[in-house]
Tab-separated table of C-alpha atoms in Angstrom:
chain	number	residue	atom	x	y	z
A	1	MET	CA	0.010	0.046	0.083
A	2	ALA	CA	1.439	3.384	-0.992
A	3	TYR	CA	1.980	5.993	1.656
A	4	GLN	CA	0.466	9.570	1.219
A	5	ASN	CA	1.440	11.691	4.054
A	6	ILE	CA	5.235	11.841	4.657
A	7	ALA	CA	6.936	13.855	7.324
A	8	VAL	CA	10.604	15.008	6.697
A	9	ALA	CA	13.021	15.914	9.413
A	10	GLY	CA	16.109	17.660	8.352
A	11	ALA	CA	14.918	18.911	4.852
A	12	THR	CA	17.324	21.899	4.532
A	13	GLY	CA	20.684	20.055	4.296
A	14	ASN	CA	22.493	18.811	1.358
A	15	LEU	CA	19.989	16.037	0.546
A	16	GLY	CA	16.840	17.725	1.825
A	17	PRO	CA	15.677	19.592	-1.289
A	18	SER	CA	16.177	16.814	-3.534
A	19	VAL	CA	14.011	14.429	-1.600
A	20	VAL	CA	11.228	16.966	-0.738
A	21	ASN	CA	11.020	17.994	-4.471
A	22	ALA	CA	10.894	14.452	-5.589
A	23	LEU	CA	8.097	13.722	-3.004
A	24	VAL	CA	6.138	16.790	-3.938
A	25	ASP	CA	6.433	16.056	-7.567
A	26	ALA	CA	5.108	12.566	-7.086
A	27	GLY	CA	1.921	14.036	-5.675
A	28	LEU	CA	2.651	13.212	-1.955
A	29	THR	CA	1.492	15.346	1.045
A	30	VAL	CA	4.727	16.597	2.555
A	31	THR	CA	5.273	18.036	6.101
A	32	VAL	CA	8.685	19.160	7.119
A	33	LEU	CA	9.674	19.671	10.630
A	34	SER	CA	11.832	22.707	11.255
A	35	LYS	CA	13.420	24.228	14.358
A	36	SER	CA	13.468	27.736	12.812
A	37	GLY	CA	10.390	27.581	10.595
A	38	LYS	CA	12.233	28.638	7.674
A	39	THR	CA	12.029	26.511	4.519
A	40	ASP	CA	12.909	29.031	1.911
A	41	LYS	CA	14.467	26.475	-0.407
A	42	LEU	CA	11.354	24.159	-0.548
A	43	PRO	CA	8.282	23.899	-2.560
A	44	SER	CA	5.215	26.391	-1.410
A	45	SER	CA	3.021	23.291	-1.080
A	46	VAL	CA	4.987	22.000	1.690
A	47	LYS	CA	3.642	22.284	5.273
A	48	THR	CA	6.004	23.406	7.840
A	49	VAL	CA	5.583	22.436	11.571
A	50	LYS	CA	8.085	24.363	13.868
A	51	THR	CA	9.303	22.006	16.583
A	52	ASP	CA	11.696	22.128	19.521
A	53	TYR	CA	12.913	18.602	18.611
A	54	SER	CA	11.704	17.103	21.757
A	55	SER	CA	10.158	13.835	21.850
A	56	GLN	CA	6.526	15.225	22.474
A	57	SER	CA	6.927	17.665	19.678
A	58	PHE	CA	7.885	14.935	17.400
A	59	THR	CA	4.973	12.908	18.344
A	60	ASP	CA	2.578	15.812	17.972
A	61	ALA	CA	4.146	16.499	14.456
A	62	PHE	CA	3.867	12.787	13.411
A	63	LYS	CA	0.317	12.344	14.007
A	64	GLY	CA	-1.569	11.674	10.870
A	65	GLN	CA	1.491	10.935	8.874
A	66	ASP	CA	2.319	7.381	7.163
A	67	ALA	CA	5.833	7.588	6.979
A	68	VAL	CA	8.959	9.587	8.266
A	69	VAL	CA	11.975	10.459	6.312
A	70	SER	CA	14.887	11.440	8.702
A	71	LEU	CA	17.509	13.486	7.104
A	72	LEU	CA	19.027	14.625	10.295
A	73	PRO	CA	22.749	14.762	10.706
A	74	ASN	CA	22.553	13.826	14.373
A	75	HIS	CA	22.450	10.070	14.134
A	76	ASP	CA	22.511	9.463	17.926
A	77	GLY	CA	19.499	11.477	18.253
A	78	GLN	CA	17.302	9.111	15.929
A	79	PRO	CA	16.021	6.660	18.378
A	80	PRO	CA	13.964	9.295	19.963
A	81	LEU	CA	12.581	10.297	16.507
A	82	ILE	CA	11.701	6.426	15.988
A	83	ASP	CA	9.915	6.128	19.388
A	84	ALA	CA	7.728	9.222	18.727
A	85	ALA	CA	6.939	7.831	15.096
A	86	ILE	CA	5.812	4.710	16.894
A	87	GLU	CA	3.850	6.632	19.396
A	88	ALA	CA	1.980	8.467	16.637
A	89	GLY	CA	1.192	5.697	14.607
A	90	VAL	CA	3.507	6.000	11.858
A	91	LYS	CA	3.852	2.988	9.685
A	92	PHE	CA	7.240	3.398	8.041
A	93	PHE	CA	10.431	5.019	8.803
A	94	LEU	CA	13.511	6.069	6.510
A	95	PRO	CA	16.507	6.869	8.811
A	96	SER	CA	19.344	9.172	7.743
A	97	GLU	CA	21.292	6.474	6.036
A	98	PHE	CA	21.865	7.491	2.504
A	99	GLY	CA	25.441	6.512	2.099
A	100	SER	CA	27.690	3.832	2.655
A	101	ASP	CA	26.798	0.007	3.065
A	102	ILE	CA	26.936	-0.120	6.682
A	103	ALA	CA	24.233	-2.950	6.856
A	104	GLY	CA	26.292	-5.015	4.466
A	105	SER	CA	30.011	-4.342	5.326
A	106	ALA	CA	31.333	-5.300	8.747
A	107	LYS	CA	34.349	-3.136	7.839
A	108	ILE	CA	32.331	-0.066	7.320
A	109	ALA	CA	30.090	-0.682	10.386
A	110	ALA	CA	33.262	-0.725	12.653
A	111	LEU	CA	34.317	2.729	11.399
A	112	PRO	CA	33.774	5.261	14.502
A	113	VAL	CA	32.207	7.909	12.109
A	114	PHE	CA	29.168	5.546	11.473
A	115	ALA	CA	28.764	4.590	15.272
A	116	GLY	CA	25.308	6.469	15.321
A	117	LYS	CA	24.201	4.943	12.103
A	118	VAL	CA	24.907	1.467	13.360
A	119	LYS	CA	22.934	2.373	16.539
A	120	THR	CA	20.018	3.440	14.558
A	121	GLN	CA	19.898	0.479	12.517
A	122	GLU	CA	20.026	-1.914	15.459
A	123	TYR	CA	17.157	0.263	17.156
A	124	LEU	CA	14.922	-0.004	14.207
A	125	LYS	CA	15.500	-3.912	13.855
A	126	SER	CA	14.428	-4.260	17.385
A	127	LYS	CA	11.336	-2.179	16.762
A	128	GLN	CA	10.259	-3.938	13.457
A	129	ASP	CA	7.067	-5.392	15.190
A	130	LYS	CA	5.860	-1.853	15.687
A	131	ILE	CA	7.251	0.138	12.508
A	132	SER	CA	8.852	-0.922	9.143
A	133	TYR	CA	11.941	0.737	7.745
A	134	ALA	CA	14.344	0.645	4.892
A	135	PHE	CA	18.147	1.677	4.724
A	136	VAL	CA	18.967	3.517	1.613
A	137	VAL	CA	22.427	2.581	0.424
A	138	ASN	CA	23.703	5.109	-2.137
A	139	GLY	CA	27.255	5.367	-1.785
A	140	LEU	CA	28.804	8.810	-2.160
A	141	PHE	CA	26.335	11.469	-3.647
A	142	LEU	CA	27.960	11.961	-7.056
A	143	ASP	CA	27.245	15.516	-7.814
A	144	TRP	CA	27.843	16.604	-4.297
A	145	GLY	CA	30.989	14.726	-4.299
A	146	ILE	CA	32.311	16.589	-7.056
A	147	GLY	CA	31.245	19.845	-5.873
A	148	ALA	CA	32.874	19.316	-2.548
A	149	GLY	CA	36.191	17.801	-4.102
A	150	PHE	CA	35.569	14.573	-2.207
A	151	ASN	CA	35.874	12.038	-5.185
A	152	VAL	CA	37.773	14.388	-7.543
A	153	ASN	CA	38.885	17.909	-6.575
A	154	LEU	CA	38.610	20.457	-9.408
A	155	ASN	CA	39.952	23.209	-7.354
A	156	GLY	CA	42.868	21.620	-5.423
A	157	PRO	CA	44.858	18.366	-5.024
A	158	THR	CA	42.798	15.122	-5.507
A	159	ARG	CA	43.779	12.278	-3.167
A	160	VAL	CA	43.557	9.016	-5.376
A	161	ILE	CA	43.161	5.973	-3.232
A	162	ASP	CA	44.958	2.802	-4.382
A	163	GLY	CA	45.758	3.900	-7.859
A	164	GLY	CA	42.084	5.116	-8.592
A	165	ASN	CA	41.175	2.326	-10.817
A	166	ASP	CA	38.381	0.730	-8.827
A	167	LYS	CA	34.903	1.439	-9.453
A	168	HIS	CA	32.601	2.612	-6.586
A	169	SER	CA	28.892	3.096	-6.523
A	170	THR	CA	27.684	6.738	-6.505
A	171	THR	CA	24.199	8.387	-6.902
A	172	THR	CA	23.060	11.824	-7.644
A	173	LEU	CA	21.012	13.668	-5.100
A	174	GLU	CA	18.140	13.626	-7.685
A	175	ASP	CA	18.390	9.937	-8.035
A	176	VAL	CA	18.123	9.550	-4.390
A	177	GLY	CA	14.945	11.602	-4.291
A	178	LYS	CA	13.685	9.363	-6.875
A	179	ALA	CA	14.365	6.252	-4.939
A	180	THR	CA	12.953	7.693	-1.858
A	181	VAL	CA	9.600	8.101	-3.611
A	182	ALA	CA	9.589	4.626	-5.061
A	183	ILE	CA	10.256	3.284	-1.609
A	184	LEU	CA	7.154	4.957	-0.183
A	185	LYS	CA	4.882	4.113	-3.049
A	186	ASN	CA	5.790	0.641	-2.818
A	187	PRO	CA	6.945	-0.118	0.943
A	188	ASP	CA	6.181	-3.790	0.847
A	189	GLN	CA	8.885	-4.250	-1.842
A	190	PHE	CA	11.572	-2.576	0.422
A	191	LYS	CA	10.550	-2.821	4.057
A	192	ASN	CA	12.989	-4.141	6.665
A	193	ARG	CA	15.997	-4.222	4.500
A	194	ALA	CA	18.849	-2.197	2.846
A	195	VAL	CA	17.978	-0.848	-0.570
A	196	TYR	CA	20.876	-0.554	-2.991
A	197	ILE	CA	20.938	2.217	-5.580
A	198	GLN	CA	23.457	3.833	-7.866
A	199	SER	CA	23.523	6.293	-10.773
A	200	ALA	CA	26.963	4.878	-11.694
A	201	ALA	CA	29.792	2.675	-10.885
A	202	VAL	CA	32.666	4.983	-11.673
A	203	SER	CA	36.509	5.124	-10.654
A	204	GLN	CA	38.190	8.066	-9.511
A	205	ASN	CA	40.480	7.905	-12.518
A	206	GLU	CA	37.345	7.868	-14.822
A	207	LEU	CA	36.304	11.213	-13.070
A	208	ILE	CA	39.749	12.602	-13.298
A	209	ALA	CA	39.771	11.838	-17.211
A	210	ILE	CA	36.579	13.683	-17.625
A	211	ALA	CA	37.535	16.638	-15.628
A	212	GLU	CA	40.877	16.931	-17.719
A	213	LYS	CA	38.807	16.562	-21.106
A	214	LYS	CA	36.782	19.509	-19.702
A	215	GLY	CA	40.081	21.595	-19.414
A	216	LYS	CA	40.665	21.048	-15.692
A	217	SER	CA	44.269	20.038	-14.745
A	218	ILE	CA	44.122	17.525	-11.809
A	219	GLN	CA	46.885	17.381	-9.261
A	220	ARG	CA	47.047	13.864	-7.942
A	221	VAL	CA	48.092	12.792	-4.431
A	222	GLU	CA	48.406	9.075	-4.265
A	223	ALA	CA	47.476	7.237	-1.087
A	224	THR	CA	46.643	3.776	-0.308
A	225	THR	CA	43.972	2.177	2.025
A	226	GLU	CA	46.607	1.082	4.424
A	227	GLN	CA	48.117	4.539	4.978
A	228	ILE	CA	44.822	6.202	5.419
A	229	GLU	CA	43.701	3.563	8.050
A	230	THR	CA	46.871	3.676	10.057
A	231	ASP	CA	46.872	7.403	10.409
A	232	ALA	CA	43.154	7.614	11.025
A	233	TRP	CA	43.127	5.055	13.727
A	234	ALA	CA	46.217	6.247	15.402
A	235	LYS	CA	44.571	9.648	15.925
A	236	ILE	CA	41.374	7.908	17.392
A	237	LYS	CA	43.578	6.024	19.646
A	238	ASN	CA	45.682	8.912	20.981
A	239	GLY	CA	42.760	11.263	21.200
A	240	THR	CA	43.859	13.816	18.317
A	241	ALA	CA	40.990	12.985	15.989
A	242	GLU	CA	39.339	15.916	14.330
A	243	LEU	CA	37.116	16.660	11.467
A	244	PRO	CA	39.542	15.503	8.675
A	245	THR	CA	39.986	12.099	10.579
A	246	PHE	CA	36.477	11.123	10.107
A	247	LEU	CA	36.314	12.370	6.638
A	248	ASP	CA	39.111	9.923	5.961
A	249	PHE	CA	36.911	7.090	7.338
A	250	ILE	CA	34.070	8.328	5.082
A	251	ALA	CA	36.635	8.318	2.231
A	252	LEU	CA	37.551	4.711	2.934
A	253	SER	CA	33.963	3.668	3.036
A	254	ALA	CA	33.221	5.282	-0.098
A	255	LEU	CA	36.332	4.869	-2.269
A	256	SER	CA	38.308	1.931	-0.897
A	257	THR	CA	37.365	-1.572	-2.324
A	258	PRO	CA	38.195	-3.554	0.732
A	259	TYR	CA	35.274	-1.875	2.381
A	260	GLY	CA	32.748	-3.023	-0.175
A	261	ASN	CA	31.444	0.084	-2.091
A	262	ASN	CA	30.469	-1.415	-5.526
A	263	TRP	CA	27.028	-3.032	-5.745
A	264	SER	CA	26.602	-3.044	-9.376
A	265	ALA	CA	25.759	-6.752	-9.046
A	266	LYS	CA	22.963	-6.536	-6.416
A	267	ASN	CA	21.361	-3.051	-6.783
A	268	ASP	CA	17.758	-2.223	-6.778
A	269	ASN	CA	17.897	0.456	-9.601
A	270	GLU	CA	15.108	-1.484	-11.604
A	271	LEU	CA	12.724	-1.690	-8.655
A	272	VAL	CA	13.148	1.931	-7.792
A	273	GLY	CA	13.264	3.226	-11.571
A	274	ILE	CA	16.669	4.544	-11.694
A	275	LYS	CA	18.608	4.252	-14.930
A	276	GLU	CA	22.521	4.337	-14.833
A	277	LYS	CA	24.163	7.422	-16.308
A	278	THR	CA	25.825	7.238	-19.784
A	279	GLN	CA	29.290	8.486	-20.304
A	280	GLU	CA	27.683	11.496	-21.806
A	281	GLU	CA	25.511	12.093	-18.854
A	282	LEU	CA	28.503	11.526	-16.540
A	283	GLU	CA	30.504	14.260	-18.340
A	284	GLN	CA	27.488	16.678	-18.125
A	285	ILE	CA	27.417	16.152	-14.444
A	286	VAL	CA	31.217	16.812	-14.192
A	287	ALA	CA	30.906	19.926	-16.377
A	288	GLN	CA	28.621	21.699	-13.954
A	289	PHE	CA	31.456	22.065	-11.611
A	290	VAL	CA	34.187	22.958	-13.979
C-alpha cells in the first residue's frame, strides 16, 4: 500500500531539497519539521511544523503521517525520533542512512564515524514489529562529491586511493530523491532491508579523465587504504582525531574497495526506477562544476 502523508525531518541540508522536491512532484503530501520554521528552498506546497525537537513535539508533528523520512545529521538522536513515530502511529521510517553500506559491510560498520548509524539500524531492527523501515544505500553523492572535491577535486589536490582504478557506486541527489519516492509508493517491496541504488559505478580515474577532458588540470596525491587507515586509527587511539580524521573514514567507506562500495551486481535500480548514467551524462555532471 502506497503512503501519502510524509513527514521529513532535516529537510534543509545537502540532500533535503532533492528528497522533498521528489516527494512533492510525485503528488505526496509533505510536512517538514523545522526548528526555525524557515524552509525557503522548499516548494510552497510543503507544510512546515515548527518543533523544538523534543520527543513530545515529534509525536505531535507525526500524528496523521504515514511515513517519516529522517535527514538529520545527528544520528545518535534518531532513536527518540523513531519512538515518537511509533507513538504517533507512523507505519514506515526511513532513517538518515543515504550513504555507505553499513548494513552489508562489517568493515564499514566498525568505523567510528558510523557509530550513530549502526545504533539507529540496530534500534529499528528491534522495533520492526511496531514500525517498518528501509536503509537507503547510495554510496557517495555523485554531484555533491564533485562539488565538495571529495571524489575528484576540481580546485585543489585530489587524493587518489589505491591507484584510482577501482569503481565505486555513487548516486546523484536527484536519483536519491527518486528512490525515496519509489520506496514510499511500494513499501512492501523494500521494508525491513537495505535498498541499494547507484547512478553509476565509476572510478576516480574516470572522473579525473572527464575533468581533464573539460579543461581542468588535476593534481594527484596518491594514497593507499593502509596509509589512510593507519593514520586515522592512530589519531582515534591517541585522542587527536578531528573532522579530517572522520572524513578519512568516510573516504575509505566510499572509495576503498576492501570496504565494499560497489553494488553493481546487487542493486535495486530496476525496482526504484533509476537508470544508470551514460558516459555523456557523467560528463555533463562533471561539467556543471568546471
